[in-house]
XYZ file of C-alpha atoms in Angstrom:
327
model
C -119.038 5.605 -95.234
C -118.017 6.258 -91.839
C -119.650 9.976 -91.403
C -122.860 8.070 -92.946
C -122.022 5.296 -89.811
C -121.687 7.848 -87.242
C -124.802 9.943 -88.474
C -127.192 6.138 -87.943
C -125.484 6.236 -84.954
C -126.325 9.982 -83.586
C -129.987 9.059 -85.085
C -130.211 5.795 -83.274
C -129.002 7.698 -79.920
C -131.298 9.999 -80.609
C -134.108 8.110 -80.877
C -133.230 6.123 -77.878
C -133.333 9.388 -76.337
C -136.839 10.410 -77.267
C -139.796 10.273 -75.732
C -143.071 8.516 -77.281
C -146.472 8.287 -76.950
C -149.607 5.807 -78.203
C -153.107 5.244 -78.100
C -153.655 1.563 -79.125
C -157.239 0.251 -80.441
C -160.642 -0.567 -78.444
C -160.311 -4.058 -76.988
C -162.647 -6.571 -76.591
C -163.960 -5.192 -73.178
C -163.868 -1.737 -74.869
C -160.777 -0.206 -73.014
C -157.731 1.805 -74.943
C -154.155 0.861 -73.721
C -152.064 4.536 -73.875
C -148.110 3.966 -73.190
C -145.611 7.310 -72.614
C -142.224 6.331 -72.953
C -138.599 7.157 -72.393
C -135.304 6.258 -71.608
C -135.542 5.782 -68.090
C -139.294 4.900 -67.976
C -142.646 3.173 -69.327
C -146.005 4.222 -67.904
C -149.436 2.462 -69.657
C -152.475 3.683 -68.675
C -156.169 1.978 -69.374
C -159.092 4.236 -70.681
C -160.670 1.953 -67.940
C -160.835 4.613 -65.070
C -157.583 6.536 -66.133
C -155.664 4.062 -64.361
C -152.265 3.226 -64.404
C -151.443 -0.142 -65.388
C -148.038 -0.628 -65.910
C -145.041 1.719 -64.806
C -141.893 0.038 -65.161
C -138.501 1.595 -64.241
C -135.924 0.576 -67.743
C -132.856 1.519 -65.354
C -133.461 -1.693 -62.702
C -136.088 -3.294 -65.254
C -138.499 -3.772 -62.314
C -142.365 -2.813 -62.655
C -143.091 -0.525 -59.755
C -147.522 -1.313 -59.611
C -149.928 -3.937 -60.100
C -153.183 -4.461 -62.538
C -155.697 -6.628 -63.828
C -158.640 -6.633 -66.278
C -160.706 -4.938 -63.062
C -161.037 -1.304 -62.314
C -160.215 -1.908 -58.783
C -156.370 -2.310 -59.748
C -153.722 -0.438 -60.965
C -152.422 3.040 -59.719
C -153.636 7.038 -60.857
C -157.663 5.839 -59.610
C -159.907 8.790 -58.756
C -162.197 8.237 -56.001
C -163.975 10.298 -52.850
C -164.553 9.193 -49.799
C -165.341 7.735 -47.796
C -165.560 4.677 -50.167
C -167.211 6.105 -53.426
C -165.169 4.252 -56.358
C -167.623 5.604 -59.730
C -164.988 6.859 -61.522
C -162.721 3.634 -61.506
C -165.407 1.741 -63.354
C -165.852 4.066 -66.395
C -164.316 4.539 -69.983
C -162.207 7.914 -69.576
C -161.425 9.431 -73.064
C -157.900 9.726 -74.119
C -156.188 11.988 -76.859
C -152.806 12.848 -77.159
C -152.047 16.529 -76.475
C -148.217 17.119 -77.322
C -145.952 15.072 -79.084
C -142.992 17.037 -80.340
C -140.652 13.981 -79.637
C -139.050 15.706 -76.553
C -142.117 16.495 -74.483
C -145.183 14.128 -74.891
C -148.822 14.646 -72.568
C -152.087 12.727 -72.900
C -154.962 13.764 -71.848
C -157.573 11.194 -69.622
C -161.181 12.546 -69.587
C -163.961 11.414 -67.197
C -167.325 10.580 -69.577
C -170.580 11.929 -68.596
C -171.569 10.254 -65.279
C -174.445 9.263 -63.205
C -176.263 9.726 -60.057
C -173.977 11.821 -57.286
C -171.086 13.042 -59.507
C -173.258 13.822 -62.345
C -172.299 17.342 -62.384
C -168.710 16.311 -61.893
C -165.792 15.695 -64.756
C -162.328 15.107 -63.705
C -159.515 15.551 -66.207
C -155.708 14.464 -66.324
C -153.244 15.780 -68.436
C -149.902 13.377 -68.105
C -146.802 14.847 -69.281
C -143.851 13.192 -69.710
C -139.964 14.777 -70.946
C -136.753 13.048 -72.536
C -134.213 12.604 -70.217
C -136.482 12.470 -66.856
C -137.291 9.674 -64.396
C -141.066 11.490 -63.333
C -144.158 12.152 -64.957
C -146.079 15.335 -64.525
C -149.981 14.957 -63.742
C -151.929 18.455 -64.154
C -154.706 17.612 -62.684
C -158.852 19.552 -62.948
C -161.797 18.578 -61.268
C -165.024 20.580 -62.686
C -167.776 21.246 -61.179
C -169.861 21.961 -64.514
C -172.458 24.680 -64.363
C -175.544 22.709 -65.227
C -175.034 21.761 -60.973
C -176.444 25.826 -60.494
C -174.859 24.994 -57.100
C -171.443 25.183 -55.182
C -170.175 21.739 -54.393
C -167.381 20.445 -52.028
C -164.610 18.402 -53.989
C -162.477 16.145 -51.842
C -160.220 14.476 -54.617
C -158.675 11.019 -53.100
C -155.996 9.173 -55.041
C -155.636 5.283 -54.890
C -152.861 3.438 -55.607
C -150.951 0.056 -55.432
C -147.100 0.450 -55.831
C -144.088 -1.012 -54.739
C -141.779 -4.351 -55.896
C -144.044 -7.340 -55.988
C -142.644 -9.741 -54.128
C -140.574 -8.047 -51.366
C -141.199 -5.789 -48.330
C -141.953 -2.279 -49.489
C -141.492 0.754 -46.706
C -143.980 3.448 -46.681
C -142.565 6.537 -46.316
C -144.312 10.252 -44.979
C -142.655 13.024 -43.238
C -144.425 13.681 -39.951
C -143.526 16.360 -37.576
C -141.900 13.342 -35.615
C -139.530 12.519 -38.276
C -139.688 10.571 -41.684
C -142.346 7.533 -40.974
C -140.846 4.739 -42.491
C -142.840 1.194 -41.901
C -143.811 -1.983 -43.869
C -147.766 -1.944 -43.616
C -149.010 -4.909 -41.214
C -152.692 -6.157 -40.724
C -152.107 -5.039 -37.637
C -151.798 -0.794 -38.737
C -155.200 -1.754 -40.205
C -157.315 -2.755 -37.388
C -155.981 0.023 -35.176
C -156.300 2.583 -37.472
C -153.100 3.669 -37.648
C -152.054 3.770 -41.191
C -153.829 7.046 -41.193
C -151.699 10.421 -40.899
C -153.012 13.402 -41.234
C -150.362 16.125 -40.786
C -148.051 15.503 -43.655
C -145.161 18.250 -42.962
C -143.487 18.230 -46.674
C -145.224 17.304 -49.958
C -144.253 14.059 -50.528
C -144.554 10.105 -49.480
C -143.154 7.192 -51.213
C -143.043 3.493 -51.396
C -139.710 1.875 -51.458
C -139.152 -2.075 -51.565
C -135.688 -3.583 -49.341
C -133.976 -3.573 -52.972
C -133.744 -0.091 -53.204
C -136.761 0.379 -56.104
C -139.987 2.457 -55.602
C -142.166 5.324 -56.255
C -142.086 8.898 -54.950
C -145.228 10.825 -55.103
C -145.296 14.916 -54.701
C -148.774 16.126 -54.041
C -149.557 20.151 -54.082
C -148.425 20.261 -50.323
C -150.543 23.657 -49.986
C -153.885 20.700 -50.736
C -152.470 17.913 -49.237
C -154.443 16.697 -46.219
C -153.259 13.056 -45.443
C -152.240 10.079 -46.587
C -151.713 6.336 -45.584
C -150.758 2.743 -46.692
C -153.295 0.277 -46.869
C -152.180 -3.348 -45.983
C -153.275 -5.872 -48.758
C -150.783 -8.403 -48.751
C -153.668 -11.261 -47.828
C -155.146 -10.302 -51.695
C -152.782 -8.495 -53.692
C -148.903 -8.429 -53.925
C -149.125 -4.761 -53.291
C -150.622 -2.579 -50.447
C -151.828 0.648 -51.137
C -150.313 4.092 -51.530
C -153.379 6.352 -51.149
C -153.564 10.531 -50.360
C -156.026 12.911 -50.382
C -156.600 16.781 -51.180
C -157.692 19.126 -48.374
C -161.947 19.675 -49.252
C -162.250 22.314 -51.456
C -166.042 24.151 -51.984
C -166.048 24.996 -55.973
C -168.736 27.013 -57.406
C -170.697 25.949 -60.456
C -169.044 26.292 -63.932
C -165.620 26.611 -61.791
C -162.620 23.732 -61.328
C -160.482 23.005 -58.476
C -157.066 22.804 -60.450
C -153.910 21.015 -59.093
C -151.194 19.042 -60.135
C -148.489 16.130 -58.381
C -145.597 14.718 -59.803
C -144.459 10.725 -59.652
C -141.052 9.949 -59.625
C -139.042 6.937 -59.839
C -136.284 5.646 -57.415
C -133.346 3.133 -57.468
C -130.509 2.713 -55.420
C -131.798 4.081 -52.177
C -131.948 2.139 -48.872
C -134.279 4.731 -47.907
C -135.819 8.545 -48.713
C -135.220 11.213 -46.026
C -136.263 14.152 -48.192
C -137.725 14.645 -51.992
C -138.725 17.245 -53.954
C -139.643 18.117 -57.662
C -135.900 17.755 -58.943
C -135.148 14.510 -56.885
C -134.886 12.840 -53.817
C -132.344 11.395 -50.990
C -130.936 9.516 -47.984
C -128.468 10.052 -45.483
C -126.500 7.440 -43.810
C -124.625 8.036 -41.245
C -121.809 6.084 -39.222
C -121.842 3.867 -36.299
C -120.997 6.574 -34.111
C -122.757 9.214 -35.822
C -119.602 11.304 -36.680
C -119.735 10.975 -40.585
C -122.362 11.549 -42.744
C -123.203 10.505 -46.306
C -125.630 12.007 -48.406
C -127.203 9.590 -51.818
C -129.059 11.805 -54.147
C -131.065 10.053 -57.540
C -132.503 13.013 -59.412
C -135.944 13.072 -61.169
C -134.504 15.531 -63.876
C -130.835 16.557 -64.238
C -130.459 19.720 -61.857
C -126.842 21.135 -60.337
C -127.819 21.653 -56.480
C -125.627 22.920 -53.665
C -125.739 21.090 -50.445
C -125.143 23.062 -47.309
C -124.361 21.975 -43.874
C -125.724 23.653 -40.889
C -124.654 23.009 -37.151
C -126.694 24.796 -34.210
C -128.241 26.456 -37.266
C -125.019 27.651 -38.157
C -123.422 26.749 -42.394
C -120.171 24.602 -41.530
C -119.807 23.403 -44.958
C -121.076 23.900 -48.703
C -120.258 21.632 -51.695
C -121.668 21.933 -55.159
C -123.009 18.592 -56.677
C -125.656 17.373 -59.289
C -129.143 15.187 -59.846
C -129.169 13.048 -62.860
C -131.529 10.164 -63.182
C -128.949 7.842 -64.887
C -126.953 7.823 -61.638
C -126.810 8.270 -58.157
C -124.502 11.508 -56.811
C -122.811 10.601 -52.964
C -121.520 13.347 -51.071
């Protein structure tokens, strides 16, 4: 009785463990609700425009964007510039591609479309793994060869994320330093939510509590990003970036891919990658440093200190999303 305990047990775990994937039924407005699931995440995405509807973080229990019934909501939307929104107000097709119970993907197809970006079908292909706080977005934008012509594709991702209900910081690194600001109306009107020289392939959101999104574009693509304020209309600004413009021939794609991970427990991000991200405090006076590190995926790391360029200290340490490492 006991061994047949501890096996429902080890199942349960395992379960718990898993990751999971569904495609629910056409709704009344003709949208398909797709979840991806794990232990450390839920993402749902609407048919209507691909989006993103729901990502909520299980660790803190927060929900990280913001949606409603319209296409102009949510997080993952594919538009162009300078304000060309098609794709956010079309049924994308979904299937599930992998399901093996540790890896799941769906795939988010663009229909046939109208007018300008007739020739144009944009594809997603979201993967998510047990044991990880990210998802992986492989991303492919054909131009289809019934266009018989080369077209330029400049691929522009909009977003709202954040905590509802709290300041949220955006955060870019700039050849100045880490930007880190709450958006105002104010970085509206003068233009200056825009940055254009992004020096590592990431920006973030982060509310005050410590909970937010970090976002790692294809740095070799990415051209700019900035942060919307919104806070008059929604209780989210915006999150938005943008791929460097990229002529593609006919019956030819412009393939790329980002990554979205999740963060909790951070007062703030001074560097992020594919395996994690991290802050350093430091003292008063400067003379002690601390180094918080929340890992996307579990990943043993060795961090090295360098003074005048030269290594004073290494020390071996880990990423795990269940927990934060300090060094």
């Amino acid at each position: 009785m006991r061994k047949l305990l501890l096996l429902i047990c080890s199942l349960c775990s395992c379960s718990i463990m898993a990751a999971s994937i569904s495609i629910g039924p056409v709704d009344a407005a003709g949208s398909r609700f797709c979840v991806l699931e794990n232990q450390f995440l839920r993402a749902e995405f609407s048919t209507l425009g691909g989006r993103l509807v729901s990502l909520k973080d299980k660790r803190s229990g927060q929900e990280l964007t913001r949606a409603d019934a319209s296409g102009s909501s949510g997080s993952f939307k594919d538009q162009f510039p300078p304000m060309k929104y098609d794709f956010t107000k079309v049924q994308y097709l979904a299937r599930i591609v992998n399901d093996n119970g540790k890896t799941v993907a769906l795939e988010l197809q663009s229909p046939g479309m109208l007018g300008e970006f007739q020739f144009l079908q944009i594809t997603r292909v979201l993967t998510l793994q047990e044991g990880q706080s990210k998802l992986l977005c492989d991303l492919s934008i054909a131009n289809q060869k019934e266009s018989m012509a080369p077209t330029v594709i400049n691929y522009w991702q909009h977003n709202f994320f954040g905590v509802p209900g709290e300041d949220n910081n955006f955060l870019l690194p700039l050849p100045s330093g880490v930007h880190c600001a709450v958006p105002t109306a104010q970085s509206n009107s003068h233009g200056s939510s825009f940055f254009t020289q992004p020096v590592r392939g990431w920006l973030a959101m982060l509310g005050v509590s410590g909970n937010g999104v970090v976002i790692l574009p294809e740095y070799k693509r990415f051209e700019l990003a900035f942060s919307w304020y919104c806070k008059g209309s929604s209780p989210l600004d915006t999150l938005e970036w943008r791929l460097i413009p990229e002529e593609v021939p006919d019956g030819a794609s412009l393939n790329s891919s980002f990554e979205l991970g999740l963060v909790t427990g951070l007062a703030t991000i001074n560097g992020a990658g594919p395996a994690g991200c991290g802050e350093v405090r430091l003292s008063p006076d400067g003379s002690v440093a601390q180094l918080h590190l929340r890992g996307f995926r579990p990943a043993a790391v060795q961090v090295k200190v360098l003074l005048d360029g030269r290594e004073v200290a290494v020390q071996d340490s880990s990423l795990q999303p269940d927990r934060k490492s300090e060094l």
